[in-house]
Short mmCIF file of C-alpha atoms in Angstrom, two decimals:
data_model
loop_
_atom_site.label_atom_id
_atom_site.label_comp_id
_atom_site.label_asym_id
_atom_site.label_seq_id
_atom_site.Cartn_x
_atom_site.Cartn_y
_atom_site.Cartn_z
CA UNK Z 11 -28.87 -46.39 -12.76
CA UNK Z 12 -25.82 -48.46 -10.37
CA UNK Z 13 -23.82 -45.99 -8.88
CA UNK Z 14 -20.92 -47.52 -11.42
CA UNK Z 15 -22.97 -45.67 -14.68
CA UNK Z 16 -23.91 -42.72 -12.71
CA UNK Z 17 -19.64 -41.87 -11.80
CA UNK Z 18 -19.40 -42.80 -15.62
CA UNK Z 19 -21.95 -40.37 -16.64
CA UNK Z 20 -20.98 -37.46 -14.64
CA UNK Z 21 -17.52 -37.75 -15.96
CA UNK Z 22 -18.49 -37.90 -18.63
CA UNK Z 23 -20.75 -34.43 -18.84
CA UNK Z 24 -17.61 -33.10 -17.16
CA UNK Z 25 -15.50 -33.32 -20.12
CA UNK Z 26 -18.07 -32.90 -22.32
CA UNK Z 27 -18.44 -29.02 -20.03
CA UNK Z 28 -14.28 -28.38 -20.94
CA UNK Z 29 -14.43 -29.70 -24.41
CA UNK Z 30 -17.36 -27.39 -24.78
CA UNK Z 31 -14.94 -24.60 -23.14
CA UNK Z 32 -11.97 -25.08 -24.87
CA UNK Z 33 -13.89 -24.71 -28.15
CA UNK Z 34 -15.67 -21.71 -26.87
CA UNK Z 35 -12.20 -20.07 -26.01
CA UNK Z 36 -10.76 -21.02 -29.33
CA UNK Z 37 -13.94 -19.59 -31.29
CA UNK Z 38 -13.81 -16.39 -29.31
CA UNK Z 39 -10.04 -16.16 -29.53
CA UNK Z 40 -10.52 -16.14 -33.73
CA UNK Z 41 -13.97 -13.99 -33.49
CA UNK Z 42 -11.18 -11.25 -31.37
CA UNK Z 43 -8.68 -11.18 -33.74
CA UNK Z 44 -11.15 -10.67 -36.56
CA UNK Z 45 -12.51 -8.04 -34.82
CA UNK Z 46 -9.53 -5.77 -34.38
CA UNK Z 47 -5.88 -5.96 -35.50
CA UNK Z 48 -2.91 -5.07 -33.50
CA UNK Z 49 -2.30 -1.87 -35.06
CA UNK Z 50 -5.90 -0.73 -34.34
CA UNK Z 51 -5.76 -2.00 -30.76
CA UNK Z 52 -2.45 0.02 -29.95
CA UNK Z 53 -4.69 2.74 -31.63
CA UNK Z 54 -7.35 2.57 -29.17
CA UNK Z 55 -4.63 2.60 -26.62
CA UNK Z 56 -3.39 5.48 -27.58
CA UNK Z 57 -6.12 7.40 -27.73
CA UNK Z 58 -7.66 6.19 -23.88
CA UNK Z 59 -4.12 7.05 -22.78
CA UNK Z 60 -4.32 10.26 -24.04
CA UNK Z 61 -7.72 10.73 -22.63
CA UNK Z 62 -6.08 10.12 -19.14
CA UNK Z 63 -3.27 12.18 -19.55
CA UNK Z 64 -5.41 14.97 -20.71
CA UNK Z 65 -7.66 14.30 -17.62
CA UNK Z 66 -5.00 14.45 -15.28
CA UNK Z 67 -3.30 17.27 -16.26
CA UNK Z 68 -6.21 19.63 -16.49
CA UNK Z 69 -6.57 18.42 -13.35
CA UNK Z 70 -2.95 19.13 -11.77
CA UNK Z 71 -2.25 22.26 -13.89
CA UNK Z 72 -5.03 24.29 -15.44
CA UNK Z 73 -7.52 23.39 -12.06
CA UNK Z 74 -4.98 23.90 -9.21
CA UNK Z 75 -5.45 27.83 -8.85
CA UNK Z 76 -9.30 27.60 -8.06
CA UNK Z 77 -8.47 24.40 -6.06
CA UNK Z 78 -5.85 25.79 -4.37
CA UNK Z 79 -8.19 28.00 -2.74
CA UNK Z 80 -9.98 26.36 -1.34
CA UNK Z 81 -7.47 24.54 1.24
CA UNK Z 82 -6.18 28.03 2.31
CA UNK Z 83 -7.17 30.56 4.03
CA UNK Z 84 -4.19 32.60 4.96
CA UNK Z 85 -4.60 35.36 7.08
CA UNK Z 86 -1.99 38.82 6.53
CA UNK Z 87 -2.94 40.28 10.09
CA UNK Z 88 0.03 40.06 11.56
CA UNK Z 89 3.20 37.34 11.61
CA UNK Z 90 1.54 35.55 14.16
CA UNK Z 91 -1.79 35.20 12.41
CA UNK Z 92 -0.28 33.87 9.42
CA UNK Z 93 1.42 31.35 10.97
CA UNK Z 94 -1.68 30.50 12.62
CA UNK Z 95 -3.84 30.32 9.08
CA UNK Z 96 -1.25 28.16 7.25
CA UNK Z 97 -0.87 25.58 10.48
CA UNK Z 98 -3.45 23.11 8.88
CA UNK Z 99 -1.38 23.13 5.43
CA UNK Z 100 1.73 22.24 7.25
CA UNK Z 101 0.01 19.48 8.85
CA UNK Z 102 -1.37 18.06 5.59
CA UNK Z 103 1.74 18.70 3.78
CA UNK Z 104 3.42 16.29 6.54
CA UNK Z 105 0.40 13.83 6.82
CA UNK Z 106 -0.43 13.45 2.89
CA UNK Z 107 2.30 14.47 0.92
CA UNK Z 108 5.62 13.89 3.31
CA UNK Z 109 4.66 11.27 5.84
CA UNK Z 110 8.09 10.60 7.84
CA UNK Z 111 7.79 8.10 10.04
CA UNK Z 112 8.47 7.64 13.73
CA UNK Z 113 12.60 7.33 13.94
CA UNK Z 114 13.96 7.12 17.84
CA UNK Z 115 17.48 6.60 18.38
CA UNK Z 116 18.35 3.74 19.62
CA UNK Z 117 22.13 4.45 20.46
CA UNK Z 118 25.06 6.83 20.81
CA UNK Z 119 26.33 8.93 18.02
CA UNK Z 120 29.55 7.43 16.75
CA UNK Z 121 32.18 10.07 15.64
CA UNK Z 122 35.26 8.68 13.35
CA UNK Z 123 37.62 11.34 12.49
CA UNK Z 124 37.54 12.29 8.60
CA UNK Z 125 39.60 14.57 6.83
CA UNK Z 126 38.71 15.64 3.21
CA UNK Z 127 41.20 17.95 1.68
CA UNK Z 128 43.21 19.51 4.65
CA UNK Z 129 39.69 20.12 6.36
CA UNK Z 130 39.27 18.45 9.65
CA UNK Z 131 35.84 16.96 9.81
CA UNK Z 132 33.74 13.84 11.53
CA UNK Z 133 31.98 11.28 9.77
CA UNK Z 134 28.72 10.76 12.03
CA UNK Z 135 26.77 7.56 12.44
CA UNK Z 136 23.81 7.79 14.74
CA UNK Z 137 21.22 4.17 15.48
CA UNK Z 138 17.73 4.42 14.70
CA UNK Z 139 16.74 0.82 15.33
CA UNK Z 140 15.31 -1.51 13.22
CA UNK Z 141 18.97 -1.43 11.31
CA UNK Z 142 18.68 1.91 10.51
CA UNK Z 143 20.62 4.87 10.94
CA UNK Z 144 21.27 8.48 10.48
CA UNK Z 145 25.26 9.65 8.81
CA UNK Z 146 26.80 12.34 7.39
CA UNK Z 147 29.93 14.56 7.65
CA UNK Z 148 29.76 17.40 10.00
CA UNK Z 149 32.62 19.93 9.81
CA UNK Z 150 33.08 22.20 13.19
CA UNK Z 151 35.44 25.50 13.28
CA UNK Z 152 38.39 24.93 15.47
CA UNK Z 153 37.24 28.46 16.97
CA UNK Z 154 34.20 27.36 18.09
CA UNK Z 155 33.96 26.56 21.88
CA UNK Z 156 31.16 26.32 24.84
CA UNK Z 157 31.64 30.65 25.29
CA UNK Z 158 31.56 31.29 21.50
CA UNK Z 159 29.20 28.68 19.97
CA UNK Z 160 28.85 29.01 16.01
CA UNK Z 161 25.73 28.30 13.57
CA UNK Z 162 24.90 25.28 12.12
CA UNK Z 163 23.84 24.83 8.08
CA UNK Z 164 22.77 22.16 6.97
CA UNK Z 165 23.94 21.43 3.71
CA UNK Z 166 22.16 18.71 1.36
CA UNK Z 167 23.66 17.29 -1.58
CA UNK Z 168 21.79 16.38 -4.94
CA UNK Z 169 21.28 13.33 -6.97
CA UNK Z 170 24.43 11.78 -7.96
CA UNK Z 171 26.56 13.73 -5.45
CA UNK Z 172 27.74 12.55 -1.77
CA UNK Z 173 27.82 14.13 1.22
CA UNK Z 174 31.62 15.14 0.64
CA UNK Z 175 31.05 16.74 -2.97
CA UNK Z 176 30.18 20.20 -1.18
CA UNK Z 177 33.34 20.50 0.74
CA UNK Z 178 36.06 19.87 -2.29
CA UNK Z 179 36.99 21.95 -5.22
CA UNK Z 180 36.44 19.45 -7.49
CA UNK Z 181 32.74 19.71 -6.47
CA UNK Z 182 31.13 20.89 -9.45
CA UNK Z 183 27.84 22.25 -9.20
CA UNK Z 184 28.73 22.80 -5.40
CA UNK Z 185 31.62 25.06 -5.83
CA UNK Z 186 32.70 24.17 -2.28
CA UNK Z 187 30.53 26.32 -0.89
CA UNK Z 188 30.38 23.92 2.44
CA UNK Z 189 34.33 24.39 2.74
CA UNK Z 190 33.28 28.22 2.13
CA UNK Z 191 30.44 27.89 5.16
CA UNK Z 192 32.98 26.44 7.37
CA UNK Z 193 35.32 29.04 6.48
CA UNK Z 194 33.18 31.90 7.06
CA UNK Z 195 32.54 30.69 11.03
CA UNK Z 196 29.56 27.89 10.68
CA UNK Z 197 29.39 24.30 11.96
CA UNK Z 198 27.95 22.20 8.77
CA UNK Z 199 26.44 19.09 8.87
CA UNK Z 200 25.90 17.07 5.46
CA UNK Z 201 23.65 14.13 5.33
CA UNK Z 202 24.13 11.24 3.35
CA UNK Z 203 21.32 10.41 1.27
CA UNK Z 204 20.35 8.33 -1.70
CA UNK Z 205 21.93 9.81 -4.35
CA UNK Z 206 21.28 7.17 -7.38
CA UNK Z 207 18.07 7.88 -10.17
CA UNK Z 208 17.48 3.77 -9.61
CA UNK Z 209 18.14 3.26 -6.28
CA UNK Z 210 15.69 6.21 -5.10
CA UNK Z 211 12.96 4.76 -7.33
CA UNK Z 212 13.39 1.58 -6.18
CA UNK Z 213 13.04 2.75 -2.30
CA UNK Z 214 10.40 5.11 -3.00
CA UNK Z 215 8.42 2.14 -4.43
CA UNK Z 216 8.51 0.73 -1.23
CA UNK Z 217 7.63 3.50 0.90
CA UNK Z 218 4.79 4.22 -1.10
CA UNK Z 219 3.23 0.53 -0.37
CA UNK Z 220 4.24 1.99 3.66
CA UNK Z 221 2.33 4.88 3.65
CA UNK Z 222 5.39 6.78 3.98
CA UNK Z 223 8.01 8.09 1.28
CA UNK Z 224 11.61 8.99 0.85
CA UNK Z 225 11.82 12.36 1.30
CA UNK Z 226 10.06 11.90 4.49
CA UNK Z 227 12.52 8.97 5.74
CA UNK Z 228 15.30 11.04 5.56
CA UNK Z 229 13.81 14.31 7.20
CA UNK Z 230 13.12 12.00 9.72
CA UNK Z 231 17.07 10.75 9.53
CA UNK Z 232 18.18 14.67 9.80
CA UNK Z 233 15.34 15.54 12.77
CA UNK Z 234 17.22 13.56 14.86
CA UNK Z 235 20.81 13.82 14.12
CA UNK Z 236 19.45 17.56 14.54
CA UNK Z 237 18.68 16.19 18.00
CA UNK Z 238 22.09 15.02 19.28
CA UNK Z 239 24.16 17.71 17.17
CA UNK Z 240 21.89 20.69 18.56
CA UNK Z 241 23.28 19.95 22.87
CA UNK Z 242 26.91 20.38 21.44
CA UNK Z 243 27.62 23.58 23.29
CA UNK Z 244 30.19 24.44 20.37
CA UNK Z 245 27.09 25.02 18.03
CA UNK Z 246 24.27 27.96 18.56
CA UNK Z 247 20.97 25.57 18.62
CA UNK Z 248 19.06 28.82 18.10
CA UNK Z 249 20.87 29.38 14.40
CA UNK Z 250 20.22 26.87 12.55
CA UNK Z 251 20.12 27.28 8.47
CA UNK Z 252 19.78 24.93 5.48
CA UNK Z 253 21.44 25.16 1.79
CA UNK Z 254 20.86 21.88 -1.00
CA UNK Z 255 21.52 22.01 -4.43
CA UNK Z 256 19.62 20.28 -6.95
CA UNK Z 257 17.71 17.54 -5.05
CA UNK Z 258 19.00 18.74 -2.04
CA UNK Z 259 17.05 22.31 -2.57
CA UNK Z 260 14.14 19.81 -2.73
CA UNK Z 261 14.68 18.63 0.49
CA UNK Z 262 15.61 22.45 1.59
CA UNK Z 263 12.05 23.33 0.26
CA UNK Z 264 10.79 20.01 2.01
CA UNK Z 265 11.95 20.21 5.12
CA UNK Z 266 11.84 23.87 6.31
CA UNK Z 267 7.57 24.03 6.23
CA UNK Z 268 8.01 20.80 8.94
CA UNK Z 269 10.85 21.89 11.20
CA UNK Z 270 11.31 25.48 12.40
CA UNK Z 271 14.50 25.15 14.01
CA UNK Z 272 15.81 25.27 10.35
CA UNK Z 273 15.53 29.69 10.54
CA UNK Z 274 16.64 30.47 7.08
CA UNK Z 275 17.13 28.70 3.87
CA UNK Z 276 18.89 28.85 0.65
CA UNK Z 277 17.64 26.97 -2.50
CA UNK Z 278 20.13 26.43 -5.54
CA UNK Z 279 18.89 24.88 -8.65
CA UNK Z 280 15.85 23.32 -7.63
CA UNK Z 281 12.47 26.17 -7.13
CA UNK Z 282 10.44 25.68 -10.21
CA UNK Z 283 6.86 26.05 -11.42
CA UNK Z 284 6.42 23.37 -9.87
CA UNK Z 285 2.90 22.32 -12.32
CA UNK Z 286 4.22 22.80 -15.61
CA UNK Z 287 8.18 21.14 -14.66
CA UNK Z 288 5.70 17.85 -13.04
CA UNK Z 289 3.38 17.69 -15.86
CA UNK Z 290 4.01 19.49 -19.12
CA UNK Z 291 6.59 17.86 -20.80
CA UNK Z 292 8.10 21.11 -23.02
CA UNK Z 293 11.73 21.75 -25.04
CA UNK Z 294 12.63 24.53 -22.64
CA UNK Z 295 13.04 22.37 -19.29
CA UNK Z 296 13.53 19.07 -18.41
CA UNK Z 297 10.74 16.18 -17.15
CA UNK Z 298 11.49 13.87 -14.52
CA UNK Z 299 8.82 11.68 -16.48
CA UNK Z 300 10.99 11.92 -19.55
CA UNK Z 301 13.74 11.08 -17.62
CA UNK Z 302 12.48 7.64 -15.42
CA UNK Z 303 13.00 9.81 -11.85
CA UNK Z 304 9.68 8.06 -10.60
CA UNK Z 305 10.78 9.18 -7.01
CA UNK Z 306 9.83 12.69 -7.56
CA UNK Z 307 6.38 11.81 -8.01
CA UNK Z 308 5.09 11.88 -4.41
CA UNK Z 309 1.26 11.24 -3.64
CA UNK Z 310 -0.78 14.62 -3.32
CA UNK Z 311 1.64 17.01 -3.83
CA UNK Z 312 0.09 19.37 -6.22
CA UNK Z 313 -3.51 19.19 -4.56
CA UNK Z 314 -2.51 21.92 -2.91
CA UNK Z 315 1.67 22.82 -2.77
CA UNK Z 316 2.87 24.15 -5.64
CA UNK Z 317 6.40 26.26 -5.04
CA UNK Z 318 4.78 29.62 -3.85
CA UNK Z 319 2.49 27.65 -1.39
CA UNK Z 320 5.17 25.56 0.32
CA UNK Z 321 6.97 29.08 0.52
CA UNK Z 322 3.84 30.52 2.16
CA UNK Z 323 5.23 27.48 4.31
CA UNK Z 324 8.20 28.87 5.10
CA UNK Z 325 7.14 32.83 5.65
CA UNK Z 326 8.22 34.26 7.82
CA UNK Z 327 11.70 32.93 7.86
CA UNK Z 328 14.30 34.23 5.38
CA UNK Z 329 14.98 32.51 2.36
CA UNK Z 330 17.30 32.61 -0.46
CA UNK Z 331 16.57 30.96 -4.04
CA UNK Z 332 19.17 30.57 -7.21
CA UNK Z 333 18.76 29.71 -10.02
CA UNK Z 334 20.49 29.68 -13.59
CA UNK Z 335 19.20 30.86 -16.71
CA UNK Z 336 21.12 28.41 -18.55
CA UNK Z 337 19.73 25.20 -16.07
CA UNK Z 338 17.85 22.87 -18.23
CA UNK Z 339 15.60 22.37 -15.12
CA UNK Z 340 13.40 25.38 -15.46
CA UNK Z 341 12.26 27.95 -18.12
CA UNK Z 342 13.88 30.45 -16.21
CA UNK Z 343 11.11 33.67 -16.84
CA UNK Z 344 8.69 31.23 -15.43
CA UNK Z 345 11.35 31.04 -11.92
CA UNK Z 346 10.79 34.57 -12.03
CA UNK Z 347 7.38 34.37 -12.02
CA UNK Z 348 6.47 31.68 -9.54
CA UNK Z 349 9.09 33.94 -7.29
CA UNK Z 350 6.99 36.63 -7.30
CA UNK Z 351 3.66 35.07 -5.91
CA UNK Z 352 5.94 33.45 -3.00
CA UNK Z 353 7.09 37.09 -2.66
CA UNK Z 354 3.97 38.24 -2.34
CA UNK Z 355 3.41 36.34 1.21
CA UNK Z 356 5.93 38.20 2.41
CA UNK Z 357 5.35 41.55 0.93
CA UNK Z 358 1.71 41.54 2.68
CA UNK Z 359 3.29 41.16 5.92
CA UNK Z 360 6.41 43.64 5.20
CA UNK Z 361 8.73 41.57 5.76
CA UNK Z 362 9.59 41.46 1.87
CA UNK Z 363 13.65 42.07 2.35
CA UNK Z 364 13.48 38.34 4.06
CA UNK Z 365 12.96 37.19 0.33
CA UNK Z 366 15.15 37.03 -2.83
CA UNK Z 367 16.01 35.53 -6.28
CA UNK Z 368 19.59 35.29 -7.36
CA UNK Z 369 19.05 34.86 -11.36
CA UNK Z 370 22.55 34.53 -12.22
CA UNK Z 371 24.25 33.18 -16.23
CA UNK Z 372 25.19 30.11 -14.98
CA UNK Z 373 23.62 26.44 -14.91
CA UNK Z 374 22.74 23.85 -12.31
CA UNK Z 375 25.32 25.79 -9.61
CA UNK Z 376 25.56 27.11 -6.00
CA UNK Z 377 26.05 30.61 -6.11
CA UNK Z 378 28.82 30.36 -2.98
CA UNK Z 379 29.55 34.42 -2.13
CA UNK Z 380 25.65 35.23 -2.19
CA UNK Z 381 24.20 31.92 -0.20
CA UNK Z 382 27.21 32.78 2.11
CA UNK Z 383 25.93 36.73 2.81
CA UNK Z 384 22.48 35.56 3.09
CA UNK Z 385 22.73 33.23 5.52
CA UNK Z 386 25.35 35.38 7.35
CA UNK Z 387 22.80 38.19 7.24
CA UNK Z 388 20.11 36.31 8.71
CA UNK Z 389 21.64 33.67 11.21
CA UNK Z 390 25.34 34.61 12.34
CA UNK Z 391 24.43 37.96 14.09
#
């Protein structure tokens, strides 16, 4: 055969191979809708789906007690010891669940004067290279000076809320109780963060294909305006506190296990049981899965970290949580509850009167005259 019949030939077993293909594909297309309709398909779905979801949450929820277990090993000794037995948590909870990355400032703090009802305050803008930065509004009593320096709280704001929401009376859920802070002798810094359902999914998308997340992005953001804010000689580095509502008690919660400057805390409509409000979608709280807020879901959290273990987190340092009975957030017996395991670390060490719950009638609310005596309790003398 010339080489002219043999490039013939092979071309044409070539198409003869698609032809063949295309038929094949068109045959098994018909023998696959005979097979199953639509309706039985989405059936199927259904049911694997449900398989999953079953899966996972006996997994996250009816499991984590005896898995729990077995990733602590907490020691009631003495204060010391304690800390001691829950130091390899803390580092997971920053290395797995948390991961902030490695923000240096790359700049000086830039201070523009901003005044937000009558009160005197700064806005604060602080380089972090890589066009990032750290802001917020930080508030400083006129009394304060380099001989009498004052606390600082921290005070976070939620989702859909801005760092100046705390300070005015129109402030909702916030009551002004960072005007009411500032009033009652501390220094109050309030960080901007992403306050937007959408936009914080979007992000956290992101960070999750960087190993990092968020939350964890803007602890990092905080640490270091921490940094600059804590060599003012107006403000006592040594009392340092934190309040956040909402999302902000998240990052309260968050933050405090990672960064023990932060001596006492107060948490306002945000301390849960924390298995059921991420996985069991019931009438008597609301689901962040119902809802789309895809940014709460961060990778490994309830491996081991449920409320009452981050607070084991936190022991021994004072802290303060709120909550309303009529917040949609939680089932509020089950607050009560989860409260008193987290209690419990405390109790075993004596040190319970560093702990309390402020059920109050309200809703999704700062409770402004008893965050106020807590943290002046535990930070202003």
């Amino acid at each position: 055969m010339n080489i002219f019949f043999k490039r013939r030939f092979q071309t044409m077993v070539c198409v003869l191979v698609l032809l063949s293909g295309t038929v094949y594909e068109r045959v098994h297309a018909q023998d696959y809708t005979s097979m199953i309709t639509k309706e039985d398909e989405e059936k199927r779905l259904d049911k694997y789906e449900s398989e999953l979801e079953g899966y996972l949450r006996h997994y996250l929820v009816d499991e984590y007690e005896e898995r729990a277990k077995a990733y602590w090993d907490r020691d009631y000794s003495s204060i010391a010891a304690f800390k001691w037995s829950v130091a390899p948590n803390v580092s997971r909870w920053r290395d797995v669940v948390i991961k902030p990355p490695r923000l240096r400032v790359s700049g000086e703090l830039k201070r523009t004067p901003y005044n937000m009802d009558g009160l005197k305050g700064e806005w604060i803008q602080l380089p972090l290279g890589d066009n990032m930065s750290a802001q917020g509004i930080l508030v400083i009593p006129p009394q304060a000076s380099k001989n009498k320096p004052v606390p600082l709280v921290i005070v976070q704001h939620g989702v859909g809320s801005s760092p100046e929401r705390p300070f005015v009376a129109d402030g909702r859920s916030y009551h002004a109780y960072a005007r009411a802070l500032v009033e009652a002798g501390f220094a109050v810094l309030s960080p901007l963060n992403l306050r937007n359902v959408q936009r914080r999914n979007r992000i956290e998308r992101y960070t999750r294909l960087a190993d990092i997340s968020l939350p964890g992005i803007e602890f990092s953001r905080t640490q270091n305006l921490l940094d600059v804010l804590l060599q003012d000689e107006r403000i006592d580095a040594a009392k340092v506190g934190m309040w956040g509502v909402s999302l902000g008690g998240m990052a309260t919660m968050f933050w405090m296990p990672l960064d023990e400057r932060i001596k006492v805390g107060v948490v306002s409509a945000w301390f849960n049981e924390r298995n059921n409000k991420m996985v069991v979608q019931d009438d008597r709280w609301s689901s962040f899965s119902k809802n789309g807020e895809d940014y709460a879901f961060l990778t490994g959290w309830l491996n081991e970290f449920a409320d009452r273990d981050l607070v084991s987190m936190i022991c021994p340092r004072p802290l303060q949580i709120q909550h309303g009975k009529n917040d949609g957030i939680a089932y509020w017996p089950d607050v009560v509850k989860e409260f008193e395991r987290s209690k419990a670390h405390y109790d075993k060490l004596g040190i319970g009167d560093r702990v309390e719950l402020i059920v109050h009638e309200g809703r999704h609310e700062a409770k402004v005259e008893e965050g106020v005596r807590f943290l002046k309790k535990w930070i202003s003398n």
